[in-house]
Coordinates of C-alpha atoms in Angstrom, one line a residue:
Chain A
X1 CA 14.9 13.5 -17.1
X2 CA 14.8 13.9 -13.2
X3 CA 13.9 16.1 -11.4
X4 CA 14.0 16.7 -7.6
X5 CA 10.5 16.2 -4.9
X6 CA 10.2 18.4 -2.2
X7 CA 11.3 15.4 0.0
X8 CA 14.9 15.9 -1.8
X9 CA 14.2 12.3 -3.3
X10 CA 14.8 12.1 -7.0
X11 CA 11.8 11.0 -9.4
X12 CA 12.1 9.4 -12.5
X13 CA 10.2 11.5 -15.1
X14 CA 10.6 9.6 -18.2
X15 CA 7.2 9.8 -20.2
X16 CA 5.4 6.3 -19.9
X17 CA 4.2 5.1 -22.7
X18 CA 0.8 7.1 -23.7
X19 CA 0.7 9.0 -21.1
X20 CA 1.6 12.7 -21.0
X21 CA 2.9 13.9 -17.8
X22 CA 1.2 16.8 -17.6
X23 CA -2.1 15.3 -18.1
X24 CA -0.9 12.9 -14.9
X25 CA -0.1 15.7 -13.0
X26 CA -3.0 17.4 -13.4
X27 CA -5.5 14.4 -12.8
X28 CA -8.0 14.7 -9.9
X29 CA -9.5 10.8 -9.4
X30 CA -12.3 10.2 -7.0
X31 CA -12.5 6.4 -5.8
X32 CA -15.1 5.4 -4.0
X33 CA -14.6 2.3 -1.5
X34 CA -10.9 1.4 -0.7
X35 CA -11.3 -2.1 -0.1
X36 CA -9.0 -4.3 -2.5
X37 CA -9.9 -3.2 -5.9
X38 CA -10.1 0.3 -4.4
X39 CA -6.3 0.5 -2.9
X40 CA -4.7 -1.7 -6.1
X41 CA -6.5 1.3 -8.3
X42 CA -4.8 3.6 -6.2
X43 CA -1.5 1.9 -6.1
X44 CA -1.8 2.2 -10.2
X45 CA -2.6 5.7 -10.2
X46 CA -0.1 6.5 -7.5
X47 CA 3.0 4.8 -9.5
X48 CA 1.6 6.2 -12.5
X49 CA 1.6 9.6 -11.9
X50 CA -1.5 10.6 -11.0
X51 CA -1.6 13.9 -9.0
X52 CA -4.6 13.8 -7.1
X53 CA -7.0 11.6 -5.4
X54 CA -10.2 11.6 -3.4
X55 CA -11.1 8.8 -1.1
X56 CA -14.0 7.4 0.3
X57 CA -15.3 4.6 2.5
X58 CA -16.8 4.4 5.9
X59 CA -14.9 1.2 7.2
X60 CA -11.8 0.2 8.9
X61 CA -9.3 -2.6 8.1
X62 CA -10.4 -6.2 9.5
X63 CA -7.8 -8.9 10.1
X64 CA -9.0 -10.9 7.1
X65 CA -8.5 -7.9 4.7
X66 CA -4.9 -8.7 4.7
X67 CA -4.4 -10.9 1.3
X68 CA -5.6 -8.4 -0.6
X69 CA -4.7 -4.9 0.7
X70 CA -1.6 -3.5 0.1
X71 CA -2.3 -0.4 2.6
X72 CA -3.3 -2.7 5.0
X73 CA -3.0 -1.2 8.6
X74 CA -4.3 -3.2 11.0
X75 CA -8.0 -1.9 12.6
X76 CA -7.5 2.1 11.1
X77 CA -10.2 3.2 8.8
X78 CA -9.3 2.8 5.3
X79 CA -10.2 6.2 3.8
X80 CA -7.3 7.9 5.8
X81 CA -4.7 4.6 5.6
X82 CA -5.4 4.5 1.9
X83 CA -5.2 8.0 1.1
X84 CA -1.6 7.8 3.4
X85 CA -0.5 5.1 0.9
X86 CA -1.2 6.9 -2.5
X87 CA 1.0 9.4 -1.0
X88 CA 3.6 7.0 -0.4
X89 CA 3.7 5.4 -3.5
X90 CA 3.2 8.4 -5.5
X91 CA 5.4 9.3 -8.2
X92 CA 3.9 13.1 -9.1
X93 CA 5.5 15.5 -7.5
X94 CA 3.7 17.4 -5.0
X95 CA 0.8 14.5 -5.0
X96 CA -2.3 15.5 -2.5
X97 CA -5.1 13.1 -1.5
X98 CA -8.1 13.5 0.4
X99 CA -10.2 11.0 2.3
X100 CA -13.9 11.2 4.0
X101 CA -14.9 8.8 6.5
X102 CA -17.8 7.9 5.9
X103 CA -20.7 7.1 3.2
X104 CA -20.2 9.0 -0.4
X105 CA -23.5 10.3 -0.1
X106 CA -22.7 12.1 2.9
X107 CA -20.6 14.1 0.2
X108 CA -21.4 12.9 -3.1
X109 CA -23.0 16.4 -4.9
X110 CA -19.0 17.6 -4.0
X111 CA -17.3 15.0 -5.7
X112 CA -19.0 16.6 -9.1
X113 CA -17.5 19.5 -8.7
X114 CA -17.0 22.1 -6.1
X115 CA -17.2 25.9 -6.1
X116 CA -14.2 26.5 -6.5
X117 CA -14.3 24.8 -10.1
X118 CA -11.2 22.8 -9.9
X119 CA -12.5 19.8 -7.5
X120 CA -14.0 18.5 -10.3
X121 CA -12.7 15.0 -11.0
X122 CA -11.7 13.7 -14.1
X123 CA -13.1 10.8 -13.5
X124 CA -15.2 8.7 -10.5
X125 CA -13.7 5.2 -10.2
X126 CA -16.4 3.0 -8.3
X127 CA -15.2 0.2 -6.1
X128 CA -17.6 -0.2 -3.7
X129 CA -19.4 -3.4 -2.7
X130 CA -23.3 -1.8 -1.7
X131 CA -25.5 -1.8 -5.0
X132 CA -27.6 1.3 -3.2
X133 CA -24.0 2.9 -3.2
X134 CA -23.2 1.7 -6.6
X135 CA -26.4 3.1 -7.8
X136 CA -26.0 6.1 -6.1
X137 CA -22.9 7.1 -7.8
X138 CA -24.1 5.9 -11.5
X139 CA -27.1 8.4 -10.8
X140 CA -24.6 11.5 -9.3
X141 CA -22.0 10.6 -12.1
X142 CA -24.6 10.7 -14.8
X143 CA -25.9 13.9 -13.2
X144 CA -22.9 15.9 -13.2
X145 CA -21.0 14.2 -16.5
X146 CA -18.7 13.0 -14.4
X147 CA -17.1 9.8 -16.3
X148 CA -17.7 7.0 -14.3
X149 CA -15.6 3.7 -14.4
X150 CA -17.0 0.8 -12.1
X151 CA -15.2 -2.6 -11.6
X152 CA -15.9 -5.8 -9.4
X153 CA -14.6 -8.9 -9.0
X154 CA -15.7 -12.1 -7.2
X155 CA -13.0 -15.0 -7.4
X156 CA -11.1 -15.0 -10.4
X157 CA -14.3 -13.4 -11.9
X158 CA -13.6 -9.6 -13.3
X159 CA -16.1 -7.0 -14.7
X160 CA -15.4 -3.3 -15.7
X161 CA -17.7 -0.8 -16.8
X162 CA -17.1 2.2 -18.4
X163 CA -19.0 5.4 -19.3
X164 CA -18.4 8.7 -20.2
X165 CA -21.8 10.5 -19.1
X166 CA -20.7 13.2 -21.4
X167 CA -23.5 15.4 -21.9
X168 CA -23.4 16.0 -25.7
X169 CA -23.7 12.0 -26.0
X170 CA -27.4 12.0 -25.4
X171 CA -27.8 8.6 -26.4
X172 CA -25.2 6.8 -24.0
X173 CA -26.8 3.9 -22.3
X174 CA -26.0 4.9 -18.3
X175 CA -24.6 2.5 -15.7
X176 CA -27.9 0.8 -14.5
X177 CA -29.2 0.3 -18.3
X178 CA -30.1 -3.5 -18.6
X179 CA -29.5 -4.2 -15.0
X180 CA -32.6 -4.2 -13.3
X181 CA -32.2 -6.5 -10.7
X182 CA -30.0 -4.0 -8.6
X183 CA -32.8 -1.9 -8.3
X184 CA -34.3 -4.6 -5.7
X185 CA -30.7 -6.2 -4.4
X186 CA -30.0 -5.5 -0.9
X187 CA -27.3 -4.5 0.1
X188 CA -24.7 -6.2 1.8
X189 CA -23.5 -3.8 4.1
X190 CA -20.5 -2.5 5.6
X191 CA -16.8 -4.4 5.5
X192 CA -17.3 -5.5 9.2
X193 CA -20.2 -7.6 8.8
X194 CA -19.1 -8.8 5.6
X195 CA -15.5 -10.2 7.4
X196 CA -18.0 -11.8 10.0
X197 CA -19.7 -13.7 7.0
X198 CA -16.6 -14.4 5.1
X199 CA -15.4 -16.0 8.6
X200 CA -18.3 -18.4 9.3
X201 CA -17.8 -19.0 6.0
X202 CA -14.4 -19.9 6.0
X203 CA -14.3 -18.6 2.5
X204 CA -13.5 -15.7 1.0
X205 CA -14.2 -14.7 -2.8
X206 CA -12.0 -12.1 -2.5
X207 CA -8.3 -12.6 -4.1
X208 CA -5.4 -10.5 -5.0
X209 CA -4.8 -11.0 -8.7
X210 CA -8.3 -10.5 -9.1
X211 CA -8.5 -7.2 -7.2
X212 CA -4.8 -5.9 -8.7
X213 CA -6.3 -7.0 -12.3
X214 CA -9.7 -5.5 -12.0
X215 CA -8.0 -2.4 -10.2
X216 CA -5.0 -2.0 -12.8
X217 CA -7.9 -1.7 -15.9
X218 CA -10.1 0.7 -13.9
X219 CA -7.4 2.7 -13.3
X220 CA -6.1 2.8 -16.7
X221 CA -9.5 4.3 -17.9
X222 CA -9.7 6.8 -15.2
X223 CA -6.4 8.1 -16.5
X224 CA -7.7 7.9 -20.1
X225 CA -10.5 10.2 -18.9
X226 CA -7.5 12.5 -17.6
X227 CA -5.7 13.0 -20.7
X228 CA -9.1 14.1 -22.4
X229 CA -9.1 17.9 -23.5
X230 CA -11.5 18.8 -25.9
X231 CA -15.0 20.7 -25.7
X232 CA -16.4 19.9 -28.8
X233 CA -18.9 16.8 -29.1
X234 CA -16.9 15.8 -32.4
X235 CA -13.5 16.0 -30.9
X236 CA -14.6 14.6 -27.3
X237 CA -15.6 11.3 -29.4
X238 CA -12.0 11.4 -31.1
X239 CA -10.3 11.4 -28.0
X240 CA -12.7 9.4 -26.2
X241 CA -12.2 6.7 -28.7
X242 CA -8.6 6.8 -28.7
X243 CA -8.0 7.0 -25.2
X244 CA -10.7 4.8 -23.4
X245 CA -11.7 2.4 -25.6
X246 CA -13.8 0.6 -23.2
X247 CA -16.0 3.6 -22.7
X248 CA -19.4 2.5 -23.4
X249 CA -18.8 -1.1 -22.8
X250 CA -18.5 -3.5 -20.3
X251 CA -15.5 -5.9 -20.1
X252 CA -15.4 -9.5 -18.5
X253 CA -12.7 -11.6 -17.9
X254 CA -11.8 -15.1 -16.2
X255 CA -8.3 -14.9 -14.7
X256 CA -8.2 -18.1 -14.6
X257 CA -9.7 -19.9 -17.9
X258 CA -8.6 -16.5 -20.1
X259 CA -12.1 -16.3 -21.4
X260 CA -13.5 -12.7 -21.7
X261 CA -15.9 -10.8 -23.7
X262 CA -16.4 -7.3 -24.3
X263 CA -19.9 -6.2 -24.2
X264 CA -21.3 -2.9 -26.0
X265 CA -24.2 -1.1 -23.1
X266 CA -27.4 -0.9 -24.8
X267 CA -29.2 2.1 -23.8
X268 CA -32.6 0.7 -22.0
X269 CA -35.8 2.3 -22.4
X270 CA -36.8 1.0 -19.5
X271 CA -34.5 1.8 -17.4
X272 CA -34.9 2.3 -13.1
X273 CA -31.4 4.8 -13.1
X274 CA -31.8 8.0 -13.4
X275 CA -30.8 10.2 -16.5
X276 CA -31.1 13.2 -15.7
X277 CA -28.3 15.8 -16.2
X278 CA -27.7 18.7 -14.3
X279 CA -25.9 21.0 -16.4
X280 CA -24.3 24.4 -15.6
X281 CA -26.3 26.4 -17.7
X282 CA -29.4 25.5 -15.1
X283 CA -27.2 27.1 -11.8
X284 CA -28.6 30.2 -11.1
X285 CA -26.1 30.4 -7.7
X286 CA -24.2 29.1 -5.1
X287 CA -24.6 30.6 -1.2
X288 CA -22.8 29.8 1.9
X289 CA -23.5 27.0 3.9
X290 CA -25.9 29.0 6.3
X291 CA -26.7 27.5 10.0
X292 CA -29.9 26.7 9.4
X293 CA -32.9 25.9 6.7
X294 CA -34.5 29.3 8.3
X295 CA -31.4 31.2 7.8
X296 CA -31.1 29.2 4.0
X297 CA -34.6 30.2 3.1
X298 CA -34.0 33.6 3.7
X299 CA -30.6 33.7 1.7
X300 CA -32.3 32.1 -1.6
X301 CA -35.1 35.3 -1.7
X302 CA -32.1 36.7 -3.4
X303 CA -31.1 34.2 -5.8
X304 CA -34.9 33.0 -6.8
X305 CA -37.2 35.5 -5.7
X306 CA -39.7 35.3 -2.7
X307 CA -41.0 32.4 -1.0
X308 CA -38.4 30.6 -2.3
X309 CA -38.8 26.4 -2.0
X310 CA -35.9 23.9 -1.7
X311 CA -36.3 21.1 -3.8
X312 CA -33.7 18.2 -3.0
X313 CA -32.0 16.4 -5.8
X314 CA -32.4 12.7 -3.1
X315 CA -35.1 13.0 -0.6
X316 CA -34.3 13.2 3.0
X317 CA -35.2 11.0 5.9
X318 CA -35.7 13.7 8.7
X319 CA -37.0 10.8 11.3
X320 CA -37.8 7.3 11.6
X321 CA -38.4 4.8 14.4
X322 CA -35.5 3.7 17.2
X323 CA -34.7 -0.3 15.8
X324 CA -34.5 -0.5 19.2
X325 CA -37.1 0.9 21.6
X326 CA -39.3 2.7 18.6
X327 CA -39.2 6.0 19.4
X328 CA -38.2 9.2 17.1
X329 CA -34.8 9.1 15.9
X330 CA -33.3 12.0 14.0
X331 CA -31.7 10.9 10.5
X332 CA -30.9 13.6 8.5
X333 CA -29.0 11.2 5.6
X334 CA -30.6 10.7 1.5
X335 CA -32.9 8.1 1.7
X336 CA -30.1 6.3 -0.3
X337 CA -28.1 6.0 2.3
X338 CA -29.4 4.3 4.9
X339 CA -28.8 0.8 5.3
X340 CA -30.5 0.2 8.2
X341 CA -33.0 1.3 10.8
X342 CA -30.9 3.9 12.7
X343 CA -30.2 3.4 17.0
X344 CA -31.0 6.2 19.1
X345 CA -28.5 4.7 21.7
X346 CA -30.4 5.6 24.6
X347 CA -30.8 9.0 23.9
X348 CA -34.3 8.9 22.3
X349 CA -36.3 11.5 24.4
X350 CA -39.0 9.5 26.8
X351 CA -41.8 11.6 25.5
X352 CA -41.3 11.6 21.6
X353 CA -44.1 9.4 20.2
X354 CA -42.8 6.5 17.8
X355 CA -43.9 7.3 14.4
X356 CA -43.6 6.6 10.9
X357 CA -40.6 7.5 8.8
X358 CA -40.5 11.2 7.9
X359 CA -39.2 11.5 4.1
X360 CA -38.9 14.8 2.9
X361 CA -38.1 16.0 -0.7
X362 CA -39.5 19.7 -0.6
X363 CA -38.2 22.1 1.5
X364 CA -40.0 25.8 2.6
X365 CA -40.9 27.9 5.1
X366 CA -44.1 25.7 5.9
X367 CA -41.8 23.5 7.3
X368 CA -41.8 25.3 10.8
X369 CA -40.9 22.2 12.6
X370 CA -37.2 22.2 10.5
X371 CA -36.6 26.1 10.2
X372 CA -34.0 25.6 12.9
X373 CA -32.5 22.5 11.6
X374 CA -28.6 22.6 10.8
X375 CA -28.6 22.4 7.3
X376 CA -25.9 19.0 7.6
X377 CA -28.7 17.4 9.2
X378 CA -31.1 18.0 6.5
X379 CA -28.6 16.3 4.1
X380 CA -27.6 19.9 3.0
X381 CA -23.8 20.1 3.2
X382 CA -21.0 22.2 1.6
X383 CA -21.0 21.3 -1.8
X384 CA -24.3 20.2 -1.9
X385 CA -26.6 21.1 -4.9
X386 CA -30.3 21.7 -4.9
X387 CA -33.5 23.2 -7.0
X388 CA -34.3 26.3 -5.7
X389 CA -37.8 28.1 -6.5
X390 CA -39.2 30.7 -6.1
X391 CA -41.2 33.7 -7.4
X392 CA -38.9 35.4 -9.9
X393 CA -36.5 31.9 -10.5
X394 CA -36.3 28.6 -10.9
X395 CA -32.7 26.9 -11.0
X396 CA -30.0 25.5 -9.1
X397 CA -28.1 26.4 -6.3
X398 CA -24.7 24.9 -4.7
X399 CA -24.0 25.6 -1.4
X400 CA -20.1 26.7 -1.2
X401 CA -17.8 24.2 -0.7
X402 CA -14.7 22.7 -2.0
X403 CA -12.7 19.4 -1.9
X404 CA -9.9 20.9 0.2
X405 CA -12.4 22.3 3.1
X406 CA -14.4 19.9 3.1
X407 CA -12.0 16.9 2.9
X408 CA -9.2 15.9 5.3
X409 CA -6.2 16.3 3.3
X410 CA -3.7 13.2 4.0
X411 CA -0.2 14.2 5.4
X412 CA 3.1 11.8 5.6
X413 CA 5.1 12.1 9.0
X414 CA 8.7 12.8 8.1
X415 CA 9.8 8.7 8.8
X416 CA 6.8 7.8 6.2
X417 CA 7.5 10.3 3.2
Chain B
X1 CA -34.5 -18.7 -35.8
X2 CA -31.5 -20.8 -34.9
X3 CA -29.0 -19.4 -32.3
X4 CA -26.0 -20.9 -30.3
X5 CA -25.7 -20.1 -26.9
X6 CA -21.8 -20.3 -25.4
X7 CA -21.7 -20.8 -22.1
X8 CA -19.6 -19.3 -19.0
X9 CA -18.0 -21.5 -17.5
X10 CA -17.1 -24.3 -20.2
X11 CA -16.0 -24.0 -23.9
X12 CA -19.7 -25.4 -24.6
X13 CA -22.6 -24.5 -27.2
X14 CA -25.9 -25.4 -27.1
X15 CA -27.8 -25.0 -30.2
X16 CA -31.2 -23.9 -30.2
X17 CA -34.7 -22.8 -32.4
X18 CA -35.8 -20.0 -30.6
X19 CA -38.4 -16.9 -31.1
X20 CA -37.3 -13.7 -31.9
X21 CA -40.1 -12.2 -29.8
X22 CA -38.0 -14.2 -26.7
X23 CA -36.7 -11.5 -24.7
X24 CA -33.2 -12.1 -22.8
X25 CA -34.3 -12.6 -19.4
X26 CA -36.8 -15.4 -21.0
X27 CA -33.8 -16.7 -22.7
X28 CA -32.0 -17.0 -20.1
X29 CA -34.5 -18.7 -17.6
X30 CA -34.8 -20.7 -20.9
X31 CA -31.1 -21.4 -20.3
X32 CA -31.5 -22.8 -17.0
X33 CA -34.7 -24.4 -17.0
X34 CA -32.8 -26.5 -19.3
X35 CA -29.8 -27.1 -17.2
X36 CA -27.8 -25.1 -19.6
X37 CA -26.8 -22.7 -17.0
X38 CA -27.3 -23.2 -13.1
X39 CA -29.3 -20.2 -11.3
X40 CA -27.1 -17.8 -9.2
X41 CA -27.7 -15.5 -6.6
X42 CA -26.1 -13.3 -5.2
X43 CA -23.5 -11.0 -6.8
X44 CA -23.6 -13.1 -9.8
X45 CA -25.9 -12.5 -12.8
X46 CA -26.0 -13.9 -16.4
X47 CA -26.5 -11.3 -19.0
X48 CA -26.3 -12.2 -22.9
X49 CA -24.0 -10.6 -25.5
X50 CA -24.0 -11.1 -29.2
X51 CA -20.9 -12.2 -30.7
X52 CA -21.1 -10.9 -33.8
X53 CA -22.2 -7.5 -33.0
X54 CA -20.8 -7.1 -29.2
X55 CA -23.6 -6.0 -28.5
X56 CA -25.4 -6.5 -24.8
X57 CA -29.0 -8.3 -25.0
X58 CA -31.1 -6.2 -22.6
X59 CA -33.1 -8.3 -19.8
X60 CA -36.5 -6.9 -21.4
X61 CA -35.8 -6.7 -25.3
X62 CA -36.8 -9.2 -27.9
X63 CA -33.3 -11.3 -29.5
X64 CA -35.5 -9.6 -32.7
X65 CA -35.0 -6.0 -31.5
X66 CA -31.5 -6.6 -30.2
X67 CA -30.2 -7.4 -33.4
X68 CA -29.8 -11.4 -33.1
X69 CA -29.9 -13.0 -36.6
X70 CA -30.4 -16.6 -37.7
X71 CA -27.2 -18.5 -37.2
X72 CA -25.5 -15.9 -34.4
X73 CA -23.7 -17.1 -31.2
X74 CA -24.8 -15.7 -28.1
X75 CA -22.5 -15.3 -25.4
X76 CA -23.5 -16.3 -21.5
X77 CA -21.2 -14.0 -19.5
X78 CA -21.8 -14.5 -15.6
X79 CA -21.1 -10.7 -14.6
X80 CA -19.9 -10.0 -11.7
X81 CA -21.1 -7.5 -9.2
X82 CA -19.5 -5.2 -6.6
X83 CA -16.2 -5.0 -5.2
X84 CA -14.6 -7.2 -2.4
X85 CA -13.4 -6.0 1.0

């Protein structure tokens, strides 16, 4: 059967093989980091149907990205060229995409759903190279129950992880069980300085089959997630069983040598990740993204009673020291996602003493010094979810906000599409 | 208990006697103190899977509690970590 785009272009809409249309149609996939394995996952979902995508990642193309990108355009960031290319190669009619510049945890509580209950993704597929960003999304994944799928690659090396975060599979092993050592990795940072390293280097471990391999499987489970419609614990298992086998397990491979193994996650006792789940029995409301933590405050007396409290899900870093000249800098971002001392850029103010970085995690009207804080800068943003307590009420609020407003959505000019 | 250990990179065994109170990360410094496997930094770790049962041997639990039986192989993968730009 065909059937006609809005373009006038005519799309084949044979039904591939396991996949139901509909379900395609329908899917909403998040992908964090649109480096190589990020754009060949979205080249599979695009070709495969998918409808919609999220994208994220703070960094622009660099000359040595080439070999492995197939949305490669030269210097642009990638979130917007990347999110342009699904488009392009999508085969769902009326495909939409979104993209954020910047760091997921800038807008990471959204990606778990929205207020408008239909951002939330069927799945969160994490290519991203920072473990305090890998972490990050293992921990707001697990939160939510938002199925996470993670791959990597490093030469003709390939790993993919995948797990459900269901909440009525309490004994899931998360992410992070058994890998402790990313709990005190560093980070390597952003793509820039890692194509300065790669350069003095004059190697990079990065290669296309790998990254169109790894993305091709991690893609395949996120669509599995998609095609998953049950509510029942008994009947999630069926379908999760049927339709993403590797749920649960972690899958390596050797391009190269054709050796892999399949690994079954073991849930950790000891385990550094976080397993809590935020469930929607425990909202008690969702309010408007106010000005300012005063105006906020006020707004929650409503929801929670008097003198309500904000409790943050991540702490905040309100200030810390210049890098530079060691004065007061204004932060405002999770604790998580800093990945360096901030700059003030010569605008630190000549009398503002240098002191010691400001971490909050609790929020009231004590706080006089913040009441007139935009709530952005306080890490509070639309779509944002927080405890909220106060006299009559304890639970959690969202602030309002949904992919579409809070996203840019990705256009083709008339040559493109 | 006596266990094999596959490695990696090459289609290798080493056969070994080992306590089941050894926990995998002891196993695998085990592993490399006795040039078995060479350390890695980086985005590279070693993490041990049982053959038989699939299953992944946590850093801090006993081969025991993980399952391992006399006469199992234990699979070296070298996992990677992270995507590439």
């Amino acid at each position: 059967m065909t059937a006609t785009s809005t373009d006038g272009s005519f799309l084949s809409r044979e039904r591939l093989a396991g996949y139901d249309p509909k379900a395609l149609a329908e899917a909403r996939i998040v992908v964090v980091g649109a480096g190589a394995l990020g754009q060949n996952a979205v080249l599979s979902l695009a070709l495969s149907g998918v409808g919609t995508i999220v994208v994220v990642d703070p960094d622009s193309f660099e000359d040595s990205n080439r070999t492995r990108s197939p949305y490669y355009r030269a210097r642009e960031g990638k979130a917007q060229a990347v999110a342009e290319g699904f488009l392009k190669s999508a085969t769902a009619l009326g495909a939409r995409a979104y993209w954020h510049r910047g760091l997921v945890q800038e807008v990471g509580d959204l990606l778990a759903g929205g207020s408008d209950g239909q951002s939330r993704p069927h799945a969160v597929l994490s290519a991203v190279d920072s473990n305090r960003a890998r972490l990050y999304l293992a921990k707001l994944c697990r939160r939510f129950g938002v199925p996470l799928v993670e791959a990597g690659f490093d030469g003709p090396e390939i790993g993919v992880c995948v797990v459900s975060n269901h909440p009525a599979l309490l004994r899931e092993p998360c992410w992070a069980c058994g890998r402790r050592h990313l709990h005190d990795a560093t980070t390597r940072g952003l793509c820039s300085l890692y194509a300065r390293e790669t350069e003095e280097a004059g190697y990079t471990p990065a290669i296309q089959s790998s990254a169109q391999l790894a993305g091709a499987l991690a893609a395949e489970a996120a669509i599995g997630f998609a095609h998953i419609r049950a509510d029942g614990r008994q009947e999630y298992e069926r379908q999760l069983h049927e339709r993403v086998p590797l749920s649960g397990h972690r899958w390596h491979l050797n391009l190269r040598t054709g050796r892999s193994v399949l690994a079954r996650l073991s849930p950790d006792p000891d385990c550094q990740g976080d397993h809590q789940r935020l469930t929607e029995d425990l909202f008690v409301g969702e309010v408007e993204p106010l000005s300012n933590l005063g105006e906020l405050l006020e707004r929650l007396e409503d929801e929670v009673g008097a003198t309500p409290e904000v409790h943050l899900l991540d702490p905040v870093v309100i200030c810390m020291p210049c890098r530079d000249c060691g004065r007061a800098v204004r932060v405002g971002l999770p604790v998580g996602a800093l990945a360096r001392a901030p700059t003030c850029r010569g605008a630190c103010s000549p009398t503002a003493e240098a002191t010691a970085i400001d971490v909050r995690h609790r929020l009231s009207d004590q706080d006089q010094d913040l009441l007139a804080w935009p709530l952005g800068e306080l890490s509070l943003r639309p779509g944002s979810v927080f405890w909220a307590i106060g006299r009559r009420e304890v639970g959690l609020v969202r602030l309002r906000g949904t992919v579409p407003t809070v996203f840019s959505r990705a256009t083709l000019s008339q040559q493109e599409s | 208990m006596d266990v094999k250990f596959a490695s990696p990179t090459s289609p290798t065994t080493l056969s070994a006697d080992v306590d089941d109170a050894l926990t995998g990360s002891q196993a695998i410094e085990e592993l490399i103190a006795h040039s078995f496997l060479v350390p890695v930094t980086g985005r590279r770790e070693y993490a041990l899977v049982n053959a038989r049962t699939k299953d992944v041997i946590l850093p801090g639990t006993s081969l025991h509690d993980a399952g391992v039986r006399d006469g199992d192989v234990i699979e070296v993968v070298q996992a990677v970590e992270g995507a590439q730009s």
